[in-house]
PDB file of C-alpha atoms in Angstrom:
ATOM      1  CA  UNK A  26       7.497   6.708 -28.806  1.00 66.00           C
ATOM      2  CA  UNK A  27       5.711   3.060 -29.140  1.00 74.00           C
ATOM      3  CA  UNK A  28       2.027   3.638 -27.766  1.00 77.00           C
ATOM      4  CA  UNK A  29       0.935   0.077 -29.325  1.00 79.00           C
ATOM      5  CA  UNK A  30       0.564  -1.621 -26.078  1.00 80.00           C
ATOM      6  CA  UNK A  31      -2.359   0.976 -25.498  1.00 77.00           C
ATOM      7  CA  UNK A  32      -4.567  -0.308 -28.100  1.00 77.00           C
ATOM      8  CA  UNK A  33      -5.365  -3.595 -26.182  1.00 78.00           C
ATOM      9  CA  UNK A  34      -6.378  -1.861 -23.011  1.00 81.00           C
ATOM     10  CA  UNK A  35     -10.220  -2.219 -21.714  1.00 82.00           C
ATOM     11  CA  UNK A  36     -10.401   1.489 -20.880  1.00 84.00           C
ATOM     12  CA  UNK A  37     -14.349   1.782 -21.452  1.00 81.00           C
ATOM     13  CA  UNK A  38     -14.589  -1.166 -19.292  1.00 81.00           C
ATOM     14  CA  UNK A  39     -13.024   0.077 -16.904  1.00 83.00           C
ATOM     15  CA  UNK A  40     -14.283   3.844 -16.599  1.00 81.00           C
ATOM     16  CA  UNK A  41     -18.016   2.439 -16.731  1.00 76.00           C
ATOM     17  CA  UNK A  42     -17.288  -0.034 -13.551  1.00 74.00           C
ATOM     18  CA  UNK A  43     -15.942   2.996 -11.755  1.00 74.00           C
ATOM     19  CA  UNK A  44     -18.672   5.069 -12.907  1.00 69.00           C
ATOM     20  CA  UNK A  45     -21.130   2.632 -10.944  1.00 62.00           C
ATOM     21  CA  UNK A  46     -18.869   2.557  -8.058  1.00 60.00           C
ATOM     22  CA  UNK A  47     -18.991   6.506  -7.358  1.00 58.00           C
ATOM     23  CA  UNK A  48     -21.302   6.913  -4.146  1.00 47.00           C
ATOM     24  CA  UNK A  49     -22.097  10.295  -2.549  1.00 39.00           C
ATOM     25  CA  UNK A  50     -21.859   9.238   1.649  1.00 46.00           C
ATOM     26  CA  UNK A  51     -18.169  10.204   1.606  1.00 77.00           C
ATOM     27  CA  UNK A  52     -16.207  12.956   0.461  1.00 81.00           C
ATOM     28  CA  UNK A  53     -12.916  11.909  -0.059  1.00 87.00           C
ATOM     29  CA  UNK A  54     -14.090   8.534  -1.502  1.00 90.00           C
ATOM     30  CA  UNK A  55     -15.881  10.441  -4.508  1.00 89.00           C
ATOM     31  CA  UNK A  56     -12.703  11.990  -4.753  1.00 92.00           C
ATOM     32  CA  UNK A  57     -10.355   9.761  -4.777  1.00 94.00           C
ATOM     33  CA  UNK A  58     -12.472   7.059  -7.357  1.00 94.00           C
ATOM     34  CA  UNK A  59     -12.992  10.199  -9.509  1.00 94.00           C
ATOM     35  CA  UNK A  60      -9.209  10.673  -9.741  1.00 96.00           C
ATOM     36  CA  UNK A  61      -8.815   7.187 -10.300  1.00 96.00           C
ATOM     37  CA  UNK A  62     -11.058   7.119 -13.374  1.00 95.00           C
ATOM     38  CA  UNK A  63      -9.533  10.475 -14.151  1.00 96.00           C
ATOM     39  CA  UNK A  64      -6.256   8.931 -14.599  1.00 96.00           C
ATOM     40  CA  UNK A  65      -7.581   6.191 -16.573  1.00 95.00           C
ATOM     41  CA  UNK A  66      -9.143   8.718 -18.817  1.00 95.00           C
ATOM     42  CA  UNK A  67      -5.826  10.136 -19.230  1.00 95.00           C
ATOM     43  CA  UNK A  68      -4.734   6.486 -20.406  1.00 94.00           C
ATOM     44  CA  UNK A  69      -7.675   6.729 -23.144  1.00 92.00           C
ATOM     45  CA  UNK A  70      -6.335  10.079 -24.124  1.00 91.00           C
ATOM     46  CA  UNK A  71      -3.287   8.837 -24.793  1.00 90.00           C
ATOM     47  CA  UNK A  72      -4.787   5.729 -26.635  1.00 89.00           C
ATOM     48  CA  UNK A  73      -6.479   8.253 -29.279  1.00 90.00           C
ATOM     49  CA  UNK A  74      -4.234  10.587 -29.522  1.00 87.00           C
ATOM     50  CA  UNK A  75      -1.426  10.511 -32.698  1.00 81.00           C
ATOM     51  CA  UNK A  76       0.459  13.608 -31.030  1.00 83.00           C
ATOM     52  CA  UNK A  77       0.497  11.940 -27.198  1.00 82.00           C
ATOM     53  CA  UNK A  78       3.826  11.102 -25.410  1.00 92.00           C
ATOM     54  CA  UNK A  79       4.989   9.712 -22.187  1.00 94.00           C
ATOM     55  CA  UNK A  80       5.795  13.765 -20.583  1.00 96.00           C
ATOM     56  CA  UNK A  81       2.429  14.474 -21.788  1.00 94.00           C
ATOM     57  CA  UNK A  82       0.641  11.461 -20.484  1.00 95.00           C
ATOM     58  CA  UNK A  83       2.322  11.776 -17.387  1.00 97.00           C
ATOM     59  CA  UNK A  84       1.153  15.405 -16.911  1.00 96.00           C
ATOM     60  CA  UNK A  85      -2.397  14.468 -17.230  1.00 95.00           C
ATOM     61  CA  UNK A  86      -2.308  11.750 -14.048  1.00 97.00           C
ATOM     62  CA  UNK A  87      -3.279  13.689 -10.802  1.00 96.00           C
ATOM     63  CA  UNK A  88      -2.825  12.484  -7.422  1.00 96.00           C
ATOM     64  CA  UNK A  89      -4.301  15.981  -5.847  1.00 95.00           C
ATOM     65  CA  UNK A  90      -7.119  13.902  -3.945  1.00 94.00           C
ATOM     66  CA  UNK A  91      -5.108  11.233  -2.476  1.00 94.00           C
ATOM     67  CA  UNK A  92      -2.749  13.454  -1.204  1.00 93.00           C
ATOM     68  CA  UNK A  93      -5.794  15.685   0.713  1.00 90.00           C
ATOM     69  CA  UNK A  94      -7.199  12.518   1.839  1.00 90.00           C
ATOM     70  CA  UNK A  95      -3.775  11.525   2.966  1.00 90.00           C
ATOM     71  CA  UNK A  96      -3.359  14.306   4.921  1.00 88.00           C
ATOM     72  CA  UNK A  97      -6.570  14.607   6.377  1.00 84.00           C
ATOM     73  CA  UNK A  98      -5.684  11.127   7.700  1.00 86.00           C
ATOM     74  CA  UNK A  99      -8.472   9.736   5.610  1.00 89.00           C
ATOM     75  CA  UNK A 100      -9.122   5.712   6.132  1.00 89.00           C
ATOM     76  CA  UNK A 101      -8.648   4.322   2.266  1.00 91.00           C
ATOM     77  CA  UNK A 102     -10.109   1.239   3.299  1.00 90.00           C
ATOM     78  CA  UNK A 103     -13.549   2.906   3.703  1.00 90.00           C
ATOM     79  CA  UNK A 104     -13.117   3.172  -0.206  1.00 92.00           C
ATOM     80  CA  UNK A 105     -13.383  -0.725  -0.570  1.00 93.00           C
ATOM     81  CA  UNK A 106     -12.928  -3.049   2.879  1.00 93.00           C
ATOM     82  CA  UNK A 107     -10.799  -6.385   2.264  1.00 95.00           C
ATOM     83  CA  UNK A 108      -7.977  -7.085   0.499  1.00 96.00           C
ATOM     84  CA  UNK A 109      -7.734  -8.171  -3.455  1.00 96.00           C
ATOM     85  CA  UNK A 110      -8.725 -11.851  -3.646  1.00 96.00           C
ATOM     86  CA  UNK A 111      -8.059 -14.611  -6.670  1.00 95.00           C
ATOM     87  CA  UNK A 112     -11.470 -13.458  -7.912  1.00 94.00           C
ATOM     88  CA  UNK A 113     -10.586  -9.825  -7.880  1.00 94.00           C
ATOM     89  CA  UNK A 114      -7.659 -10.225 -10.568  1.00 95.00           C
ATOM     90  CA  UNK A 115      -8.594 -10.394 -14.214  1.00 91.00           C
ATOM     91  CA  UNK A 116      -4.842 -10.164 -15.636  1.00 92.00           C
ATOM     92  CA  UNK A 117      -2.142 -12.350 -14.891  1.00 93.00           C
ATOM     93  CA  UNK A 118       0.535  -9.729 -13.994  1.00 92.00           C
ATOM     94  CA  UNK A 119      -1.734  -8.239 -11.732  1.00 96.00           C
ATOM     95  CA  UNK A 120      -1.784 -12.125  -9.491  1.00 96.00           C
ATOM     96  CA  UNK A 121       1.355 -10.454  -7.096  1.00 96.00           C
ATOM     97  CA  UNK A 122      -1.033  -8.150  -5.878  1.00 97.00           C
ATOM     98  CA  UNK A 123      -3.195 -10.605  -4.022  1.00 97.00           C
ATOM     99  CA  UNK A 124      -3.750  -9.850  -0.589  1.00 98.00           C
ATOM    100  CA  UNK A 125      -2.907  -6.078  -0.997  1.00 97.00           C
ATOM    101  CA  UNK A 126      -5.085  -3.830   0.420  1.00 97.00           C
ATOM    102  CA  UNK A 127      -7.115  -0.553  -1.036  1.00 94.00           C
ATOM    103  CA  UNK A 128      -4.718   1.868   1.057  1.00 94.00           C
ATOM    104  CA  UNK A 129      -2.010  -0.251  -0.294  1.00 96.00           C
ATOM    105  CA  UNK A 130      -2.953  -0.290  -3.864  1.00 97.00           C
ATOM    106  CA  UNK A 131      -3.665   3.431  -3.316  1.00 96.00           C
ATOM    107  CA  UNK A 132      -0.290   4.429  -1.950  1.00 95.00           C
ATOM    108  CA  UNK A 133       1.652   2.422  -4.518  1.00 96.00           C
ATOM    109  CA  UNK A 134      -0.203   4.196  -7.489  1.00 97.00           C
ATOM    110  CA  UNK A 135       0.458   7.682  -6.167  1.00 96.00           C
ATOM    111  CA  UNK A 136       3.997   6.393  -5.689  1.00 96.00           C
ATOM    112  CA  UNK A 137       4.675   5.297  -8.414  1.00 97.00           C
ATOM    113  CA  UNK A 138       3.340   8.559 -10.378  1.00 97.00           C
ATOM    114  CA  UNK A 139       5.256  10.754  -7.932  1.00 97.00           C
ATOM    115  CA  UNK A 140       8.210   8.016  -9.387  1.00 96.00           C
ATOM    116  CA  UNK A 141       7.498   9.190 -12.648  1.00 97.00           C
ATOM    117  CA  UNK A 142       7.293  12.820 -12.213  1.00 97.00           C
ATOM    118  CA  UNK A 143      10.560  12.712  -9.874  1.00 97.00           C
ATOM    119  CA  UNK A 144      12.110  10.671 -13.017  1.00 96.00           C
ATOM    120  CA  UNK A 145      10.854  13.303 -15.734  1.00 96.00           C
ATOM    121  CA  UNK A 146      12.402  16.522 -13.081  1.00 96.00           C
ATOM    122  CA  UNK A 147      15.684  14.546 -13.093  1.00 95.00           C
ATOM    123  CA  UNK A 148      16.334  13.924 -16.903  1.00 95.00           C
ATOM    124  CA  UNK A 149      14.233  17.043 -18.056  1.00 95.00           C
ATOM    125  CA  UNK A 150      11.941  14.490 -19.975  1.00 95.00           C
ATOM    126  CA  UNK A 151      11.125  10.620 -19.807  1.00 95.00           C
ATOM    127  CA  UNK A 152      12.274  10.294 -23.444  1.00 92.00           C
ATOM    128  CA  UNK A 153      15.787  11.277 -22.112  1.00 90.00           C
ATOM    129  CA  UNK A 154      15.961   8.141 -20.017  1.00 92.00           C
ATOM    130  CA  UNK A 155      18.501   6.029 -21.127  1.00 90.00           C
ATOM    131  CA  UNK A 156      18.334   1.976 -19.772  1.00 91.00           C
ATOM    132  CA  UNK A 157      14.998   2.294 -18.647  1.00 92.00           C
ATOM    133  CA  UNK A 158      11.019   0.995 -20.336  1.00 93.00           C
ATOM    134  CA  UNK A 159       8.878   4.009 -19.509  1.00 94.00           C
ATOM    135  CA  UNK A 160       6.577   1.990 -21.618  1.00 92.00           C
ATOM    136  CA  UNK A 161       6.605  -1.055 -18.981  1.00 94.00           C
ATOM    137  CA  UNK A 162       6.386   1.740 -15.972  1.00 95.00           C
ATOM    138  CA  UNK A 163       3.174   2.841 -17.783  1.00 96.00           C
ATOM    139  CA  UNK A 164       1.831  -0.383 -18.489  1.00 94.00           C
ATOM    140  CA  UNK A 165       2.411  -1.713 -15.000  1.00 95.00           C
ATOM    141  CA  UNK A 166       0.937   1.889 -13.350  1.00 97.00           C
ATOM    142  CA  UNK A 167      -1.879   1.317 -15.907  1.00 96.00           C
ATOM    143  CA  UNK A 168      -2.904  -2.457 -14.653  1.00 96.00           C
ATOM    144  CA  UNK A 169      -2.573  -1.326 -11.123  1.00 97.00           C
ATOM    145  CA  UNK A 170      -5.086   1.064 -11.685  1.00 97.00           C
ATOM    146  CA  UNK A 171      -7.185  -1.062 -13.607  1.00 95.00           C
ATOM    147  CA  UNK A 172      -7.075  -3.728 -10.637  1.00 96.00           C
ATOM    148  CA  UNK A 173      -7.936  -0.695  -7.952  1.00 96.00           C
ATOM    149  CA  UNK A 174     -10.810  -0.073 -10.105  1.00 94.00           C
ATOM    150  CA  UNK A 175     -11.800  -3.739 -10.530  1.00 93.00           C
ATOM    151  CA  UNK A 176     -11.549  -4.510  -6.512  1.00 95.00           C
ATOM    152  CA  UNK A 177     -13.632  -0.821  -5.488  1.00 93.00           C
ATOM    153  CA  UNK A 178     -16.444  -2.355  -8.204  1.00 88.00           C
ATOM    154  CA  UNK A 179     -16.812  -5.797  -7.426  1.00 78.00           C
ATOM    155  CA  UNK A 180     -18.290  -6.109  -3.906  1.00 68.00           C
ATOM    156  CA  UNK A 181     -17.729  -9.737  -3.484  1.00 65.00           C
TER     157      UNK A 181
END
């Protein structure tokens, strides 16, 4: 499978911003920003690795915290208050995504992977999918992520 597009992505960048964002006063917000930089990781495992596909890639991306904070009711906008602003977005295809909210951006990345996984149960393996770009459904998942992480570490 082509894993080209993965080369260009700021992972480091990324993972250190989130790395400064990490504070201790809440629970399931250390959670849930360590599972976000977890799945990033998983991104830069992928990036490295000669042996990596999309089932494995997809295996590696965990939603386990937002689903406990989810159903312990858990307010995602205590992770980062506001919604994503002009100044937020760093990518172009990320611009739709003004005016989204944390507990937006949140829910549409766990849906999304839950997407994924439902996609890889159905066809036995996300290479058997026929018609669709698992490669753009990573990409796009990927950026999503990567504007999360930029919104929770800039504080303006």
């Amino acid at each position: 499978m082509d894993f080209s597009w993965l080369a260009a992505l700021p992972i480091a960048e990324i993972l250190l911003d989130l790395k400064k964002s990490i504070k201790y006063n809440s629970a399931h917000k250390d959670l849930l920003i360590r599972e976000l930089k977890r799945n990033i990781k998983a991104f830069k495992t992928a990036q490295i690795s000669k042996k990596m596909n999309y089932d494995s890639l997809l295996d590696l991306l965990r939603t386990t915290a937002f689903e406990k904070a989810l159903e312990d009711k858990y307010p995602f906008s205590k992770v980062r208050k506001g919604r994503i602003e002009k100044h937020h977005v760093f990518d172009q295809r990320n611009k739709r995504y003004i005016g989204k909210s944390s507990d937006w951006m949140f829910k549409n990345i766990e849906s999304k992977i839950t997407e994924l996984r439902d996609m890889k149960t159905h066809y036995g393996s996300l290479k058997n999918i026929e018609n669709t770009n698992i490669a753009l459904h990573f990409t796009n998942l990927f950026y999503k992520m990567k504007l999360l992480a930029d919104f929770i570490g800039n504080k303006n």
